[in-house]
Amino acid sequence: ADRARIETFARLHGELIVQALLLLDGALQRDQLLAIERKLRKLAGHLLEAAVHALVVFHQHRIGKHGDLLRETLEGSGFRVDKTTSGADAVKMVRNNDYDLIISDIKMPGLAGDVFYEKVKKLKTQLLDKIIFISGDSLNKDTQSFLMESGNYSLKKPFTVDELKAIISKVI
């Protein structure tokens, strides 16, 4: 978990490192700068290989702007993103992949978020605290009860990119 956080931080703040090196340009010899650049390029390659792997599960009719926002935000931060509109497919994907983060709609036909949660619990308990739920119906008593019982983070629709990033940073 710590490695993933460090790698995510490095991906998100790599530009700052480059800017700092440019500021140091006058203070370092050319061969020192080239050595640092080689090390950063090697690190960047390792970071791409170790990108945070995320699964986004959204009901087909609602995947539209929120699903695109999620995918674009995650991919823009260097995450590898798998996306599905089916809770049943999401269970198969969890079974066959190693995810660092799962973002799931609560209300889905067929296999709702709470049932998906229980299936993940049976398959890969270590993923339970890596699930963020999204709901457009947070006033519903069943939704409130499920979120309280699970203890997972959640976002209420509509949400902002900043809200999404803040919760992701707490989970990974």
mmCIF file of N, CA and C in Angstrom, residues 23-76:
data_model
loop_
_atom_site.group_PDB
_atom_site.id
_atom_site.type_symbol
_atom_site.label_atom_id
_atom_site.label_comp_id
_atom_site.label_asym_id
_atom_site.label_seq_id
_atom_site.Cartn_x
_atom_site.Cartn_y
_atom_site.Cartn_z
ATOM 1 N N LEU A 23 15.670 24.252 -12.253
ATOM 2 C CA LEU A 23 16.130 25.347 -11.400
ATOM 3 C C LEU A 23 17.557 25.114 -10.918
ATOM 4 N N LEU A 24 17.895 23.844 -10.706
ATOM 5 C CA LEU A 24 19.231 23.488 -10.241
ATOM 6 C C LEU A 24 20.262 23.452 -11.375
ATOM 7 N N ASP A 25 19.807 23.665 -12.584
ATOM 8 C CA ASP A 25 20.675 23.533 -13.757
ATOM 9 C C ASP A 25 21.991 24.281 -13.597
ATOM 10 N N GLY A 26 21.926 25.471 -13.075
ATOM 11 C CA GLY A 26 23.146 26.256 -12.901
ATOM 12 C C GLY A 26 24.017 25.744 -11.761
ATOM 13 N N ALA A 27 23.418 25.022 -10.813
ATOM 14 C CA ALA A 27 24.161 24.567 -9.646
ATOM 15 C C ALA A 27 24.806 23.188 -9.851
ATOM 16 N N LEU A 28 24.382 22.481 -10.896
ATOM 17 C CA LEU A 28 24.905 21.141 -11.137
ATOM 18 C C LEU A 28 25.696 21.100 -12.437
ATOM 19 N N GLN A 29 26.654 20.218 -12.485
ATOM 20 C CA GLN A 29 27.418 20.003 -13.708
ATOM 21 C C GLN A 29 26.556 19.232 -14.702
ATOM 22 N N ARG A 30 26.849 19.389 -15.972
ATOM 23 C CA ARG A 30 26.070 18.724 -17.025
ATOM 24 C C ARG A 30 26.036 17.204 -16.819
ATOM 25 N N ASP A 31 27.142 16.570 -16.483
ATOM 26 C CA ASP A 31 27.155 15.124 -16.295
ATOM 27 C C ASP A 31 26.289 14.702 -15.104
ATOM 28 N N GLN A 32 26.210 15.557 -14.071
ATOM 29 C CA GLN A 32 25.345 15.263 -12.928
ATOM 30 C C GLN A 32 23.875 15.316 -13.348
ATOM 31 N N LEU A 33 23.519 16.330 -14.138
ATOM 32 C CA LEU A 33 22.145 16.448 -14.627
ATOM 33 C C LEU A 33 21.768 15.264 -15.507
ATOM 34 N N LEU A 34 22.690 14.831 -16.378
ATOM 35 C CA LEU A 34 22.413 13.694 -17.252
ATOM 36 C C LEU A 34 22.225 12.412 -16.434
ATOM 37 N N ALA A 35 23.024 12.232 -15.392
ATOM 38 C CA ALA A 35 22.883 11.055 -14.528
ATOM 39 C C ALA A 35 21.527 11.067 -13.824
ATOM 40 N N ILE A 36 21.111 12.224 -13.344
ATOM 41 C CA ILE A 36 19.803 12.348 -12.674
ATOM 42 C C ILE A 36 18.684 12.086 -13.674
ATOM 43 N N GLU A 37 18.827 12.618 -14.885
ATOM 44 C CA GLU A 37 17.814 12.405 -15.918
ATOM 45 C C GLU A 37 17.680 10.917 -16.242
ATOM 46 N N ARG A 38 18.787 10.192 -16.353
ATOM 47 C CA ARG A 38 18.744 8.750 -16.633
ATOM 48 C C ARG A 38 18.012 8.003 -15.515
ATOM 49 N N LYS A 39 18.301 8.379 -14.274
ATOM 50 C CA LYS A 39 17.636 7.733 -13.140
ATOM 51 C C LYS A 39 16.131 8.013 -13.145
ATOM 52 N N LEU A 40 15.751 9.259 -13.469
ATOM 53 C CA LEU A 40 14.327 9.611 -13.523
ATOM 54 C C LEU A 40 13.610 8.858 -14.641
ATOM 55 N N ARG A 41 14.269 8.715 -15.792
ATOM 56 C CA ARG A 41 13.657 7.968 -16.896
ATOM 57 C C ARG A 41 13.457 6.497 -16.505
ATOM 58 N N LYS A 42 14.438 5.924 -15.819
ATOM 59 C CA LYS A 42 14.327 4.541 -15.361
ATOM 60 C C LYS A 42 13.177 4.415 -14.359
ATOM 61 N N LEU A 43 13.096 5.372 -13.426
ATOM 62 C CA LEU A 43 12.015 5.385 -12.440
ATOM 63 C C LEU A 43 10.670 5.518 -13.140
ATOM 64 N N ALA A 44 10.583 6.401 -14.136
ATOM 65 C CA ALA A 44 9.320 6.590 -14.858
ATOM 66 C C ALA A 44 8.879 5.290 -15.512
ATOM 67 N N GLY A 45 9.812 4.535 -16.078
ATOM 68 C CA GLY A 45 9.471 3.238 -16.673
ATOM 69 C C GLY A 45 8.915 2.276 -15.650
ATOM 70 N N HIS A 46 9.528 2.227 -14.468
ATOM 71 C CA HIS A 46 9.031 1.354 -13.402
ATOM 72 C C HIS A 46 7.650 1.798 -12.941
ATOM 73 N N LEU A 47 7.432 3.105 -12.888
ATOM 74 C CA LEU A 47 6.136 3.612 -12.435
ATOM 75 C C LEU A 47 5.036 3.245 -13.420
ATOM 76 N N LEU A 48 5.334 3.304 -14.714
ATOM 77 C CA LEU A 48 4.331 2.937 -15.700
ATOM 78 C C LEU A 48 3.975 1.461 -15.583
ATOM 79 N N GLU A 49 4.972 0.627 -15.336
ATOM 80 C CA GLU A 49 4.717 -0.803 -15.171
ATOM 81 C C GLU A 49 3.897 -1.066 -13.914
ATOM 82 N N ALA A 50 4.080 -0.254 -12.889
ATOM 83 C CA ALA A 50 3.422 -0.473 -11.603
ATOM 84 C C ALA A 50 2.224 0.450 -11.409
ATOM 85 N N ALA A 51 1.638 0.924 -12.504
ATOM 86 C CA ALA A 51 0.507 1.847 -12.401
ATOM 87 C C ALA A 51 -0.616 1.230 -11.579
ATOM 88 N N VAL A 52 -1.310 2.079 -10.848
ATOM 89 C CA VAL A 52 -2.457 1.633 -10.057
ATOM 90 C C VAL A 52 -3.518 1.109 -11.016
ATOM 91 N N HIS A 53 -4.011 -0.096 -10.742
ATOM 92 C CA HIS A 53 -5.002 -0.743 -11.597
ATOM 93 C C HIS A 53 -6.377 -0.549 -10.968
ATOM 94 N N ALA A 54 -7.268 0.111 -11.699
ATOM 95 C CA ALA A 54 -8.583 0.444 -11.165
ATOM 96 C C ALA A 54 -9.690 -0.200 -11.992
ATOM 97 N N LEU A 55 -10.775 -0.539 -11.322
ATOM 98 C CA LEU A 55 -11.981 -1.043 -11.967
ATOM 99 C C LEU A 55 -13.104 -0.049 -11.694
ATOM 100 N N VAL A 56 -13.802 0.354 -12.758
ATOM 101 C CA VAL A 56 -14.946 1.254 -12.640
ATOM 102 C C VAL A 56 -16.185 0.475 -13.062
ATOM 103 N N VAL A 57 -17.180 0.404 -12.162
ATOM 104 C CA VAL A 57 -18.418 -0.337 -12.414
ATOM 105 C C VAL A 57 -19.575 0.657 -12.363
ATOM 106 N N PHE A 58 -20.212 0.889 -13.505
ATOM 107 C CA PHE A 58 -21.303 1.853 -13.591
ATOM 108 C C PHE A 58 -22.443 1.276 -14.410
ATOM 109 N N HIS A 59 -23.651 1.505 -13.965
ATOM 110 C CA HIS A 59 -24.831 1.083 -14.707
ATOM 111 C C HIS A 59 -24.786 1.692 -16.108
ATOM 112 N N GLN A 60 -25.137 0.894 -17.109
ATOM 113 C CA GLN A 60 -25.009 1.287 -18.510
ATOM 114 C C GLN A 60 -25.690 2.614 -18.822
ATOM 115 N N HIS A 61 -26.884 2.819 -18.335
ATOM 116 C CA HIS A 61 -27.619 4.033 -18.682
ATOM 117 C C HIS A 61 -27.077 5.265 -17.966
ATOM 118 N N ARG A 62 -26.260 5.037 -16.944
ATOM 119 C CA ARG A 62 -25.726 6.162 -16.185
ATOM 120 C C ARG A 62 -24.231 6.339 -16.378
ATOM 121 N N ILE A 63 -23.611 5.514 -17.194
ATOM 122 C CA ILE A 63 -22.154 5.576 -17.315
ATOM 123 C C ILE A 63 -21.713 6.880 -17.971
ATOM 124 N N GLY A 64 -22.520 7.438 -18.817
ATOM 125 C CA GLY A 64 -22.289 8.702 -19.501
ATOM 126 C C GLY A 64 -21.242 9.617 -18.919
ATOM 127 N N LYS A 65 -21.655 10.792 -18.454
ATOM 128 C CA LYS A 65 -20.667 11.790 -18.048
ATOM 129 C C LYS A 65 -19.890 11.389 -16.794
ATOM 130 N N HIS A 66 -20.524 10.724 -15.832
ATOM 131 C CA HIS A 66 -19.790 10.324 -14.625
ATOM 132 C C HIS A 66 -18.771 9.231 -14.930
ATOM 133 N N GLY A 67 -19.160 8.256 -15.739
ATOM 134 C CA GLY A 67 -18.230 7.198 -16.122
ATOM 135 C C GLY A 67 -17.045 7.749 -16.895
ATOM 136 N N ASP A 68 -17.321 8.666 -17.809
ATOM 137 C CA ASP A 68 -16.233 9.291 -18.579
ATOM 138 C C ASP A 68 -15.345 10.133 -17.677
ATOM 139 N N LEU A 69 -15.955 10.859 -16.752
ATOM 140 C CA LEU A 69 -15.189 11.676 -15.803
ATOM 141 C C LEU A 69 -14.264 10.783 -14.975
ATOM 142 N N LEU A 70 -14.801 9.673 -14.499
ATOM 143 C CA LEU A 70 -13.994 8.740 -13.708
ATOM 144 C C LEU A 70 -12.822 8.205 -14.534
ATOM 145 N N ARG A 71 -13.130 7.694 -15.707
ATOM 146 C CA ARG A 71 -12.088 7.108 -16.553
ATOM 147 C C ARG A 71 -11.031 8.139 -16.908
ATOM 148 N N GLU A 72 -11.446 9.317 -17.362
ATOM 149 C CA GLU A 72 -10.499 10.364 -17.755
ATOM 150 C C GLU A 72 -9.646 10.826 -16.580
ATOM 151 N N THR A 73 -10.254 10.979 -15.426
ATOM 152 C CA THR A 73 -9.515 11.411 -14.240
ATOM 153 C C THR A 73 -8.482 10.367 -13.841
ATOM 154 N N LEU A 74 -8.898 9.119 -13.810
ATOM 155 C CA LEU A 74 -7.984 8.050 -13.414
ATOM 156 C C LEU A 74 -6.861 7.867 -14.438
ATOM 157 N N GLU A 75 -7.219 7.810 -15.707
ATOM 158 C CA GLU A 75 -6.191 7.646 -16.740
ATOM 159 C C GLU A 75 -5.262 8.853 -16.789
ATOM 160 N N GLY A 76 -5.812 10.044 -16.570
ATOM 161 C CA GLY A 76 -5.000 11.256 -16.543
ATOM 162 C C GLY A 76 -4.012 11.275 -15.386
#
